[in-house]
């Protein structure tokens, strides 16, 4: 099963996804995509590490998330990817961001029987971004979220800690 969990910043989407991972049978894998580029984000990553059980392995994925997931395919009962927005930001710094997205979508197209939960930000609900660079990222993330949602068996939007099932 492929599941997409969307939400705004601090909406509770990661906590909601983590509940599914913790309830899943072993073996389980947590895939982290965020890179600590500033002190506040480093602190947030550290808090997330402390909230996760130490017995669940963590794979840190850079722009090549598809390779990490391909290696995990069939080896784990449940995989949690947190989060696609951080991953897409990393991809946009690479020479071929569209190639990374295509590789991820191809990996999902052949995912198989194990469960995968993909967390992503829903950032298209706010005002129009002030800069062209930010608008391009919002557009790219919206396209990625739609492509993943199309492939997903289930999807939720989390707001104020409350999940609303979309699919």
Short mmCIF file of N, CA and C in Angstrom, two decimals:
data_model
loop_
_atom_site.label_atom_id
_atom_site.label_comp_id
_atom_site.label_asym_id
_atom_site.label_seq_id
_atom_site.Cartn_x
_atom_site.Cartn_y
_atom_site.Cartn_z
N UNK A 1 0.83 -1.18 0.00
CA UNK A 1 0.00 0.00 0.00
C UNK A 1 0.88 1.24 0.00
N UNK A 2 0.55 2.18 -0.83
CA UNK A 2 1.22 3.48 -0.88
C UNK A 2 0.27 4.48 -0.24
N UNK A 3 0.78 5.26 0.71
CA UNK A 3 -0.04 6.26 1.39
C UNK A 3 0.69 7.60 1.39
N UNK A 4 -0.05 8.66 1.12
CA UNK A 4 0.48 10.02 1.14
C UNK A 4 -0.16 10.77 2.29
N UNK A 5 0.67 11.44 3.08
CA UNK A 5 0.18 12.22 4.22
C UNK A 5 0.65 13.66 4.02
N UNK A 6 -0.32 14.53 3.78
CA UNK A 6 -0.04 15.94 3.53
C UNK A 6 -0.41 16.79 4.74
N UNK A 7 0.20 17.94 4.86
CA UNK A 7 -0.15 18.88 5.91
C UNK A 7 0.77 20.07 5.88
N UNK A 8 0.38 21.10 6.59
CA UNK A 8 1.21 22.29 6.70
C UNK A 8 2.30 22.10 7.73
N UNK A 9 3.08 23.15 7.92
CA UNK A 9 4.16 23.11 8.91
C UNK A 9 3.58 22.94 10.30
N UNK A 10 4.14 21.98 11.06
CA UNK A 10 3.72 21.68 12.44
C UNK A 10 2.24 21.27 12.52
N UNK A 11 1.72 20.68 11.46
CA UNK A 11 0.31 20.27 11.43
C UNK A 11 0.05 18.96 12.16
N UNK A 12 1.10 18.18 12.39
CA UNK A 12 0.95 16.86 12.99
C UNK A 12 1.08 15.73 11.99
N UNK A 13 1.43 16.06 10.75
CA UNK A 13 1.52 15.03 9.70
C UNK A 13 2.59 13.99 10.01
N UNK A 14 3.74 14.41 10.51
CA UNK A 14 4.80 13.45 10.84
C UNK A 14 4.41 12.56 12.00
N UNK A 15 3.77 13.12 13.01
CA UNK A 15 3.29 12.32 14.15
C UNK A 15 2.27 11.29 13.69
N UNK A 16 1.36 11.71 12.81
CA UNK A 16 0.34 10.81 12.28
C UNK A 16 0.99 9.64 11.52
N UNK A 17 1.97 9.96 10.69
CA UNK A 17 2.67 8.92 9.93
C UNK A 17 3.45 7.99 10.85
N UNK A 18 4.08 8.56 11.87
CA UNK A 18 4.86 7.76 12.81
C UNK A 18 3.98 6.76 13.56
N UNK A 19 2.73 7.13 13.85
CA UNK A 19 1.80 6.20 14.49
C UNK A 19 1.62 4.95 13.63
N UNK A 20 1.49 5.13 12.32
CA UNK A 20 1.35 3.98 11.42
C UNK A 20 2.61 3.13 11.42
N UNK A 21 3.77 3.79 11.37
CA UNK A 21 5.02 3.04 11.37
C UNK A 21 5.16 2.22 12.65
N UNK A 22 4.85 2.82 13.79
CA UNK A 22 4.99 2.11 15.06
C UNK A 22 4.01 0.94 15.19
N UNK A 23 2.85 1.06 14.55
CA UNK A 23 1.84 -0.01 14.61
C UNK A 23 2.11 -1.12 13.60
N UNK A 24 2.98 -0.86 12.64
CA UNK A 24 3.26 -1.83 11.58
C UNK A 24 4.11 -2.98 12.11
N UNK A 25 3.98 -4.14 11.47
CA UNK A 25 4.85 -5.26 11.86
C UNK A 25 6.30 -4.96 11.46
N UNK A 26 7.21 -5.62 12.15
CA UNK A 26 8.62 -5.48 11.80
C UNK A 26 8.92 -6.34 10.59
N UNK A 27 9.95 -6.03 9.85
CA UNK A 27 10.89 -4.94 10.00
C UNK A 27 10.34 -3.63 9.43
N UNK A 28 10.77 -2.53 10.03
CA UNK A 28 10.31 -1.20 9.64
C UNK A 28 11.53 -0.32 9.35
N UNK A 29 11.32 0.70 8.51
CA UNK A 29 12.41 1.61 8.15
C UNK A 29 11.90 3.04 8.14
N UNK A 30 12.66 3.93 8.73
CA UNK A 30 12.39 5.36 8.68
C UNK A 30 13.39 5.98 7.71
N UNK A 31 12.91 6.70 6.71
CA UNK A 31 13.78 7.36 5.74
C UNK A 31 13.68 8.87 5.97
N UNK A 32 14.79 9.45 6.40
CA UNK A 32 14.85 10.89 6.66
C UNK A 32 15.42 11.60 5.44
N UNK A 33 14.81 12.72 5.07
CA UNK A 33 15.27 13.44 3.88
C UNK A 33 15.81 14.82 4.19
N UNK A 34 15.59 15.33 5.40
CA UNK A 34 15.98 16.70 5.74
C UNK A 34 17.47 16.81 6.04
N UNK A 35 18.06 17.88 5.58
CA UNK A 35 19.45 18.21 5.89
C UNK A 35 19.45 19.43 6.80
N UNK A 36 20.19 19.36 7.88
CA UNK A 36 20.24 20.45 8.86
C UNK A 36 21.11 21.59 8.33
N UNK A 37 20.46 22.61 7.80
CA UNK A 37 21.20 23.73 7.23
C UNK A 37 21.29 24.93 8.16
N UNK A 38 20.51 24.93 9.23
CA UNK A 38 20.55 26.04 10.18
C UNK A 38 20.30 25.50 11.59
N UNK A 39 20.63 26.27 12.63
CA UNK A 39 20.50 25.77 14.01
C UNK A 39 19.07 25.36 14.38
N UNK A 40 18.08 26.11 13.95
CA UNK A 40 16.69 25.77 14.30
C UNK A 40 16.28 24.44 13.69
N UNK A 41 16.68 24.20 12.44
CA UNK A 41 16.33 22.94 11.80
C UNK A 41 17.11 21.79 12.41
N UNK A 42 18.36 22.03 12.80
CA UNK A 42 19.13 20.99 13.50
C UNK A 42 18.42 20.59 14.79
N UNK A 43 17.89 21.57 15.51
CA UNK A 43 17.17 21.28 16.75
C UNK A 43 15.90 20.49 16.47
N UNK A 44 15.20 20.83 15.39
CA UNK A 44 13.98 20.09 15.03
C UNK A 44 14.31 18.65 14.68
N UNK A 45 15.37 18.44 13.92
CA UNK A 45 15.78 17.08 13.56
C UNK A 45 16.14 16.29 14.82
N UNK A 46 16.84 16.93 15.75
CA UNK A 46 17.21 16.26 17.00
C UNK A 46 15.97 15.87 17.80
N UNK A 47 14.96 16.75 17.85
CA UNK A 47 13.70 16.42 18.55
C UNK A 47 13.03 15.22 17.90
N UNK A 48 13.00 15.20 16.56
CA UNK A 48 12.40 14.07 15.86
C UNK A 48 13.15 12.77 16.17
N UNK A 49 14.47 12.84 16.23
CA UNK A 49 15.26 11.64 16.55
C UNK A 49 14.91 11.12 17.94
N UNK A 50 14.73 12.02 18.88
CA UNK A 50 14.41 11.62 20.25
C UNK A 50 13.01 11.02 20.35
N UNK A 51 12.11 11.42 19.47
CA UNK A 51 10.73 10.92 19.50
C UNK A 51 10.61 9.53 18.89
N UNK A 52 11.57 9.16 18.04
CA UNK A 52 11.50 7.85 17.37
C UNK A 52 12.14 6.78 18.24
N UNK A 53 11.55 5.58 18.23
CA UNK A 53 12.18 4.47 18.94
C UNK A 53 13.55 4.15 18.32
N UNK A 54 14.47 3.77 19.16
CA UNK A 54 15.83 3.51 18.69
C UNK A 54 15.96 2.19 17.94
N UNK A 55 14.95 1.32 18.04
CA UNK A 55 15.04 0.02 17.37
C UNK A 55 14.61 0.07 15.90
N UNK A 56 14.14 1.22 15.43
CA UNK A 56 13.76 1.35 14.02
C UNK A 56 14.94 1.95 13.28
N UNK A 57 15.49 1.23 12.28
CA UNK A 57 16.62 1.78 11.55
C UNK A 57 16.23 3.04 10.78
N UNK A 58 17.20 3.92 10.61
CA UNK A 58 16.99 5.17 9.89
C UNK A 58 17.95 5.21 8.71
N UNK A 59 17.40 5.47 7.52
CA UNK A 59 18.22 5.69 6.33
C UNK A 59 18.12 7.17 6.00
N UNK A 60 19.25 7.81 5.80
CA UNK A 60 19.26 9.22 5.42
C UNK A 60 19.43 9.30 3.92
N UNK A 61 18.42 9.86 3.27
CA UNK A 61 18.42 9.94 1.81
C UNK A 61 18.76 11.36 1.38
N UNK A 62 19.64 11.47 0.45
CA UNK A 62 19.89 12.76 -0.18
C UNK A 62 18.94 12.88 -1.36
N UNK A 63 19.43 13.45 -2.42
CA UNK A 63 18.59 13.62 -3.60
C UNK A 63 18.21 12.28 -4.23
N UNK A 64 19.00 11.24 -3.98
CA UNK A 64 18.75 9.94 -4.61
C UNK A 64 17.84 9.06 -3.75
N UNK A 65 16.68 9.57 -3.41
CA UNK A 65 15.70 8.83 -2.61
C UNK A 65 15.29 7.53 -3.29
N UNK A 66 15.18 7.55 -4.61
CA UNK A 66 14.75 6.35 -5.33
C UNK A 66 15.69 5.18 -5.07
N UNK A 67 16.99 5.43 -4.99
CA UNK A 67 17.95 4.34 -4.72
C UNK A 67 17.76 3.77 -3.33
N UNK A 68 17.52 4.65 -2.35
CA UNK A 68 17.29 4.19 -0.98
C UNK A 68 16.03 3.33 -0.93
N UNK A 69 14.97 3.79 -1.60
CA UNK A 69 13.72 3.03 -1.58
C UNK A 69 13.83 1.74 -2.38
N UNK A 70 14.55 1.76 -3.48
CA UNK A 70 14.74 0.53 -4.25
C UNK A 70 15.47 -0.52 -3.43
N UNK A 71 16.46 -0.09 -2.65
CA UNK A 71 17.19 -1.02 -1.79
C UNK A 71 16.30 -1.55 -0.66
N UNK A 72 15.32 -0.74 -0.24
CA UNK A 72 14.43 -1.13 0.86
C UNK A 72 13.25 -1.98 0.39
N UNK A 73 12.95 -1.90 -0.89
CA UNK A 73 11.78 -2.57 -1.45
C UNK A 73 11.82 -4.07 -1.17
N UNK A 74 10.77 -4.58 -0.54
CA UNK A 74 10.67 -5.99 -0.24
C UNK A 74 11.41 -6.43 1.01
N UNK A 75 12.25 -5.57 1.58
CA UNK A 75 13.01 -5.92 2.79
C UNK A 75 12.31 -5.49 4.06
N UNK A 76 11.35 -4.57 3.94
CA UNK A 76 10.67 -4.02 5.12
C UNK A 76 9.16 -4.14 4.95
N UNK A 77 8.47 -4.39 6.05
CA UNK A 77 7.01 -4.45 6.02
C UNK A 77 6.42 -3.06 5.88
N UNK A 78 7.13 -2.06 6.41
CA UNK A 78 6.64 -0.69 6.37
C UNK A 78 7.82 0.27 6.28
N UNK A 79 7.69 1.26 5.40
CA UNK A 79 8.69 2.30 5.22
C UNK A 79 8.00 3.65 5.37
N UNK A 80 8.63 4.54 6.11
CA UNK A 80 8.11 5.90 6.27
C UNK A 80 9.14 6.88 5.72
N UNK A 81 8.73 7.70 4.77
CA UNK A 81 9.58 8.73 4.18
C UNK A 81 9.12 10.08 4.71
N UNK A 82 10.00 10.77 5.42
CA UNK A 82 9.66 12.07 6.01
C UNK A 82 10.77 13.06 5.67
N UNK A 83 10.62 13.90 4.71
CA UNK A 83 9.42 14.27 3.97
C UNK A 83 9.81 14.61 2.53
N UNK A 84 8.83 14.51 1.64
CA UNK A 84 9.08 14.77 0.23
C UNK A 84 9.44 16.22 -0.05
N UNK A 85 8.93 17.16 0.73
CA UNK A 85 9.25 18.57 0.47
C UNK A 85 10.74 18.85 0.71
N UNK A 86 11.31 18.31 1.79
CA UNK A 86 12.74 18.49 2.03
C UNK A 86 13.55 17.79 0.94
N UNK A 87 13.09 16.61 0.54
CA UNK A 87 13.78 15.87 -0.52
C UNK A 87 13.76 16.66 -1.83
N UNK A 88 12.60 17.21 -2.19
CA UNK A 88 12.50 17.97 -3.44
C UNK A 88 13.41 19.19 -3.40
N UNK A 89 13.48 19.83 -2.25
CA UNK A 89 14.39 20.98 -2.12
C UNK A 89 15.83 20.54 -2.41
N UNK A 90 16.24 19.40 -1.87
CA UNK A 90 17.59 18.88 -2.13
C UNK A 90 17.77 18.55 -3.60
N UNK A 91 16.74 17.99 -4.22
CA UNK A 91 16.82 17.65 -5.65
C UNK A 91 17.02 18.88 -6.51
N UNK A 92 16.38 19.97 -6.13
CA UNK A 92 16.46 21.19 -6.94
C UNK A 92 17.86 21.79 -6.92
N UNK A 93 18.71 21.33 -6.00
CA UNK A 93 20.10 21.79 -5.96
C UNK A 93 20.99 20.91 -6.85
N UNK A 94 20.44 19.81 -7.37
CA UNK A 94 21.23 18.88 -8.18
C UNK A 94 21.13 19.25 -9.66
N UNK A 95 22.02 18.70 -10.50
CA UNK A 95 21.99 19.03 -11.92
C UNK A 95 20.75 18.52 -12.65
N UNK A 96 20.10 17.46 -12.14
CA UNK A 96 18.95 16.86 -12.84
C UNK A 96 17.79 16.61 -11.88
N UNK A 97 17.14 17.68 -11.39
CA UNK A 97 16.05 17.46 -10.42
C UNK A 97 14.90 16.65 -11.00
N UNK A 98 14.56 16.87 -12.27
CA UNK A 98 13.45 16.13 -12.87
C UNK A 98 13.76 14.64 -12.97
N UNK A 99 15.03 14.30 -13.19
CA UNK A 99 15.43 12.90 -13.23
C UNK A 99 15.22 12.21 -11.90
N UNK A 100 15.50 12.91 -10.80
CA UNK A 100 15.27 12.34 -9.47
C UNK A 100 13.78 12.10 -9.23
N UNK A 101 12.96 13.05 -9.67
CA UNK A 101 11.50 12.89 -9.49
C UNK A 101 11.01 11.72 -10.32
N UNK A 102 11.45 11.63 -11.58
CA UNK A 102 11.03 10.49 -12.42
C UNK A 102 11.46 9.16 -11.80
N UNK A 103 12.66 9.11 -11.25
CA UNK A 103 13.15 7.87 -10.63
C UNK A 103 12.30 7.50 -9.41
N UNK A 104 11.93 8.49 -8.60
CA UNK A 104 11.07 8.21 -7.44
C UNK A 104 9.72 7.68 -7.89
N UNK A 105 9.11 8.33 -8.88
CA UNK A 105 7.79 7.89 -9.33
C UNK A 105 7.85 6.49 -9.95
N UNK A 106 8.92 6.19 -10.67
CA UNK A 106 9.09 4.83 -11.23
C UNK A 106 9.23 3.81 -10.10
N UNK A 107 9.94 4.17 -9.05
CA UNK A 107 10.08 3.28 -7.89
C UNK A 107 8.72 3.02 -7.26
N UNK A 108 7.91 4.06 -7.11
CA UNK A 108 6.58 3.88 -6.54
C UNK A 108 5.69 3.04 -7.46
N UNK A 109 5.85 3.21 -8.78
CA UNK A 109 5.03 2.44 -9.72
C UNK A 109 5.27 0.94 -9.59
N UNK A 110 6.44 0.56 -9.13
CA UNK A 110 6.75 -0.87 -8.98
C UNK A 110 6.94 -1.24 -7.51
N UNK A 111 6.28 -0.53 -6.60
CA UNK A 111 6.57 -0.67 -5.18
C UNK A 111 6.35 -2.07 -4.64
N UNK A 112 5.25 -2.70 -4.90
CA UNK A 112 5.02 -4.04 -4.35
C UNK A 112 4.06 -4.04 -3.18
N UNK A 113 4.18 -5.05 -2.32
CA UNK A 113 3.19 -5.31 -1.27
C UNK A 113 3.42 -4.58 0.05
N UNK A 114 4.64 -4.24 0.37
CA UNK A 114 4.86 -3.60 1.68
C UNK A 114 4.27 -2.20 1.70
N UNK A 115 4.07 -1.69 2.90
CA UNK A 115 3.47 -0.37 3.06
C UNK A 115 4.55 0.70 2.99
N UNK A 116 4.22 1.80 2.33
CA UNK A 116 5.09 2.97 2.34
C UNK A 116 4.24 4.20 2.61
N UNK A 117 4.65 4.97 3.58
CA UNK A 117 3.98 6.22 3.94
C UNK A 117 4.92 7.36 3.57
N UNK A 118 4.42 8.25 2.72
CA UNK A 118 5.21 9.39 2.27
C UNK A 118 4.59 10.66 2.84
N UNK A 119 5.36 11.40 3.61
CA UNK A 119 4.91 12.64 4.21
C UNK A 119 5.36 13.79 3.32
N UNK A 120 4.48 14.78 3.14
CA UNK A 120 4.85 15.95 2.35
C UNK A 120 4.08 17.17 2.82
N UNK A 121 4.67 18.31 2.60
CA UNK A 121 4.00 19.56 2.96
C UNK A 121 2.98 19.94 1.89
N UNK A 122 1.86 20.45 2.32
CA UNK A 122 0.88 21.05 1.42
C UNK A 122 1.08 22.55 1.56
N UNK A 123 1.82 23.13 0.62
CA UNK A 123 2.16 24.55 0.75
C UNK A 123 1.39 25.42 -0.23
N UNK A 124 0.50 24.84 -0.99
CA UNK A 124 -0.24 25.61 -1.98
C UNK A 124 -1.50 26.27 -1.45
N UNK A 125 -1.74 26.21 -0.15
CA UNK A 125 -2.96 26.79 0.41
C UNK A 125 -2.78 28.24 0.83
N UNK A 126 -1.54 28.71 0.87
CA UNK A 126 -1.26 30.07 1.34
C UNK A 126 -1.32 31.08 0.20
N UNK A 127 -0.91 32.30 0.50
CA UNK A 127 -0.89 33.34 -0.53
C UNK A 127 0.17 33.02 -1.59
N UNK A 128 0.07 33.69 -2.71
CA UNK A 128 1.05 33.50 -3.78
C UNK A 128 2.41 33.98 -3.29
N UNK A 129 3.41 33.15 -3.53
CA UNK A 129 4.76 33.45 -3.05
C UNK A 129 5.30 34.72 -3.72
N UNK A 130 6.13 35.44 -2.98
CA UNK A 130 6.64 36.73 -3.44
C UNK A 130 7.73 36.61 -4.50
N UNK A 131 8.51 35.54 -4.47
CA UNK A 131 9.63 35.44 -5.42
C UNK A 131 9.38 34.34 -6.45
N UNK A 132 9.99 34.51 -7.60
CA UNK A 132 9.81 33.51 -8.67
C UNK A 132 10.42 32.17 -8.26
N UNK A 133 11.52 32.20 -7.51
CA UNK A 133 12.14 30.95 -7.05
C UNK A 133 11.20 30.18 -6.12
N UNK A 134 10.56 30.89 -5.21
CA UNK A 134 9.62 30.24 -4.29
C UNK A 134 8.40 29.74 -5.04
N UNK A 135 7.90 30.54 -5.99
CA UNK A 135 6.74 30.10 -6.79
C UNK A 135 7.08 28.83 -7.57
N UNK A 136 8.30 28.75 -8.09
CA UNK A 136 8.72 27.55 -8.84
C UNK A 136 8.75 26.34 -7.92
N UNK A 137 9.22 26.51 -6.68
CA UNK A 137 9.25 25.39 -5.74
C UNK A 137 7.83 24.96 -5.37
N UNK A 138 6.95 25.92 -5.10
CA UNK A 138 5.56 25.61 -4.77
C UNK A 138 4.92 24.83 -5.92
N UNK A 139 5.17 25.29 -7.14
CA UNK A 139 4.62 24.61 -8.32
C UNK A 139 5.17 23.18 -8.43
N UNK A 140 6.48 23.03 -8.26
CA UNK A 140 7.11 21.70 -8.37
C UNK A 140 6.61 20.76 -7.28
N UNK A 141 6.47 21.27 -6.05
CA UNK A 141 5.98 20.41 -4.97
C UNK A 141 4.52 20.04 -5.20
N UNK A 142 3.72 20.98 -5.68
CA UNK A 142 2.33 20.66 -6.00
C UNK A 142 2.23 19.56 -7.05
N UNK A 143 3.08 19.65 -8.07
CA UNK A 143 3.09 18.62 -9.12
C UNK A 143 3.53 17.27 -8.56
N UNK A 144 4.56 17.28 -7.70
CA UNK A 144 5.02 16.03 -7.08
C UNK A 144 3.93 15.44 -6.20
N UNK A 145 3.31 16.25 -5.36
CA UNK A 145 2.24 15.75 -4.49
C UNK A 145 1.10 15.15 -5.31
N UNK A 146 0.73 15.80 -6.41
CA UNK A 146 -0.34 15.25 -7.26
C UNK A 146 0.07 13.92 -7.87
N UNK A 147 1.31 13.83 -8.33
CA UNK A 147 1.79 12.58 -8.95
C UNK A 147 1.82 11.45 -7.93
N UNK A 148 2.26 11.73 -6.71
CA UNK A 148 2.28 10.70 -5.66
C UNK A 148 0.86 10.34 -5.26
N UNK A 149 -0.02 11.33 -5.13
CA UNK A 149 -1.41 11.07 -4.76
C UNK A 149 -2.10 10.18 -5.79
N UNK A 150 -1.78 10.37 -7.06
CA UNK A 150 -2.35 9.54 -8.12
C UNK A 150 -1.95 8.08 -7.93
N UNK A 151 -0.75 7.84 -7.46
CA UNK A 151 -0.25 6.48 -7.26
C UNK A 151 -0.65 5.90 -5.91
N UNK A 152 -1.06 6.76 -4.99
CA UNK A 152 -1.36 6.33 -3.62
C UNK A 152 -2.68 5.57 -3.53
N UNK A 153 -2.68 4.57 -2.67
CA UNK A 153 -3.91 3.85 -2.36
C UNK A 153 -4.73 4.63 -1.33
N UNK A 154 -4.02 5.36 -0.47
CA UNK A 154 -4.67 6.16 0.57
C UNK A 154 -3.96 7.50 0.66
N UNK A 155 -4.71 8.53 1.08
CA UNK A 155 -4.12 9.85 1.28
C UNK A 155 -4.88 10.58 2.38
N UNK A 156 -4.13 11.33 3.17
CA UNK A 156 -4.71 12.14 4.25
C UNK A 156 -4.17 13.56 4.17
N UNK A 157 -4.97 14.49 4.66
CA UNK A 157 -4.54 15.86 4.91
C UNK A 157 -4.65 16.06 6.42
N UNK A 158 -3.57 16.47 7.05
CA UNK A 158 -3.56 16.67 8.50
C UNK A 158 -3.49 18.16 8.79
N UNK A 159 -4.43 18.64 9.60
CA UNK A 159 -4.45 20.04 10.03
C UNK A 159 -4.75 20.07 11.52
N UNK A 160 -3.97 20.82 12.27
CA UNK A 160 -4.15 20.94 13.72
C UNK A 160 -4.17 19.57 14.40
N UNK A 161 -3.38 18.65 13.87
CA UNK A 161 -3.30 17.31 14.45
C UNK A 161 -4.46 16.40 14.09
N UNK A 162 -5.37 16.88 13.26
CA UNK A 162 -6.56 16.10 12.89
C UNK A 162 -6.44 15.61 11.46
N UNK A 163 -6.42 14.29 11.25
CA UNK A 163 -6.31 13.75 9.89
C UNK A 163 -7.67 13.69 9.19
N UNK A 164 -7.67 14.12 7.96
CA UNK A 164 -8.86 14.03 7.11
C UNK A 164 -8.48 13.10 5.95
N UNK A 165 -9.16 11.95 5.86
CA UNK A 165 -8.82 11.02 4.79
C UNK A 165 -9.38 11.55 3.48
N UNK A 166 -8.52 11.66 2.48
CA UNK A 166 -8.88 12.17 1.16
C UNK A 166 -9.16 11.03 0.18
N UNK A 167 -8.51 9.91 0.42
CA UNK A 167 -8.58 8.80 -0.53
C UNK A 167 -8.46 7.50 0.23
#
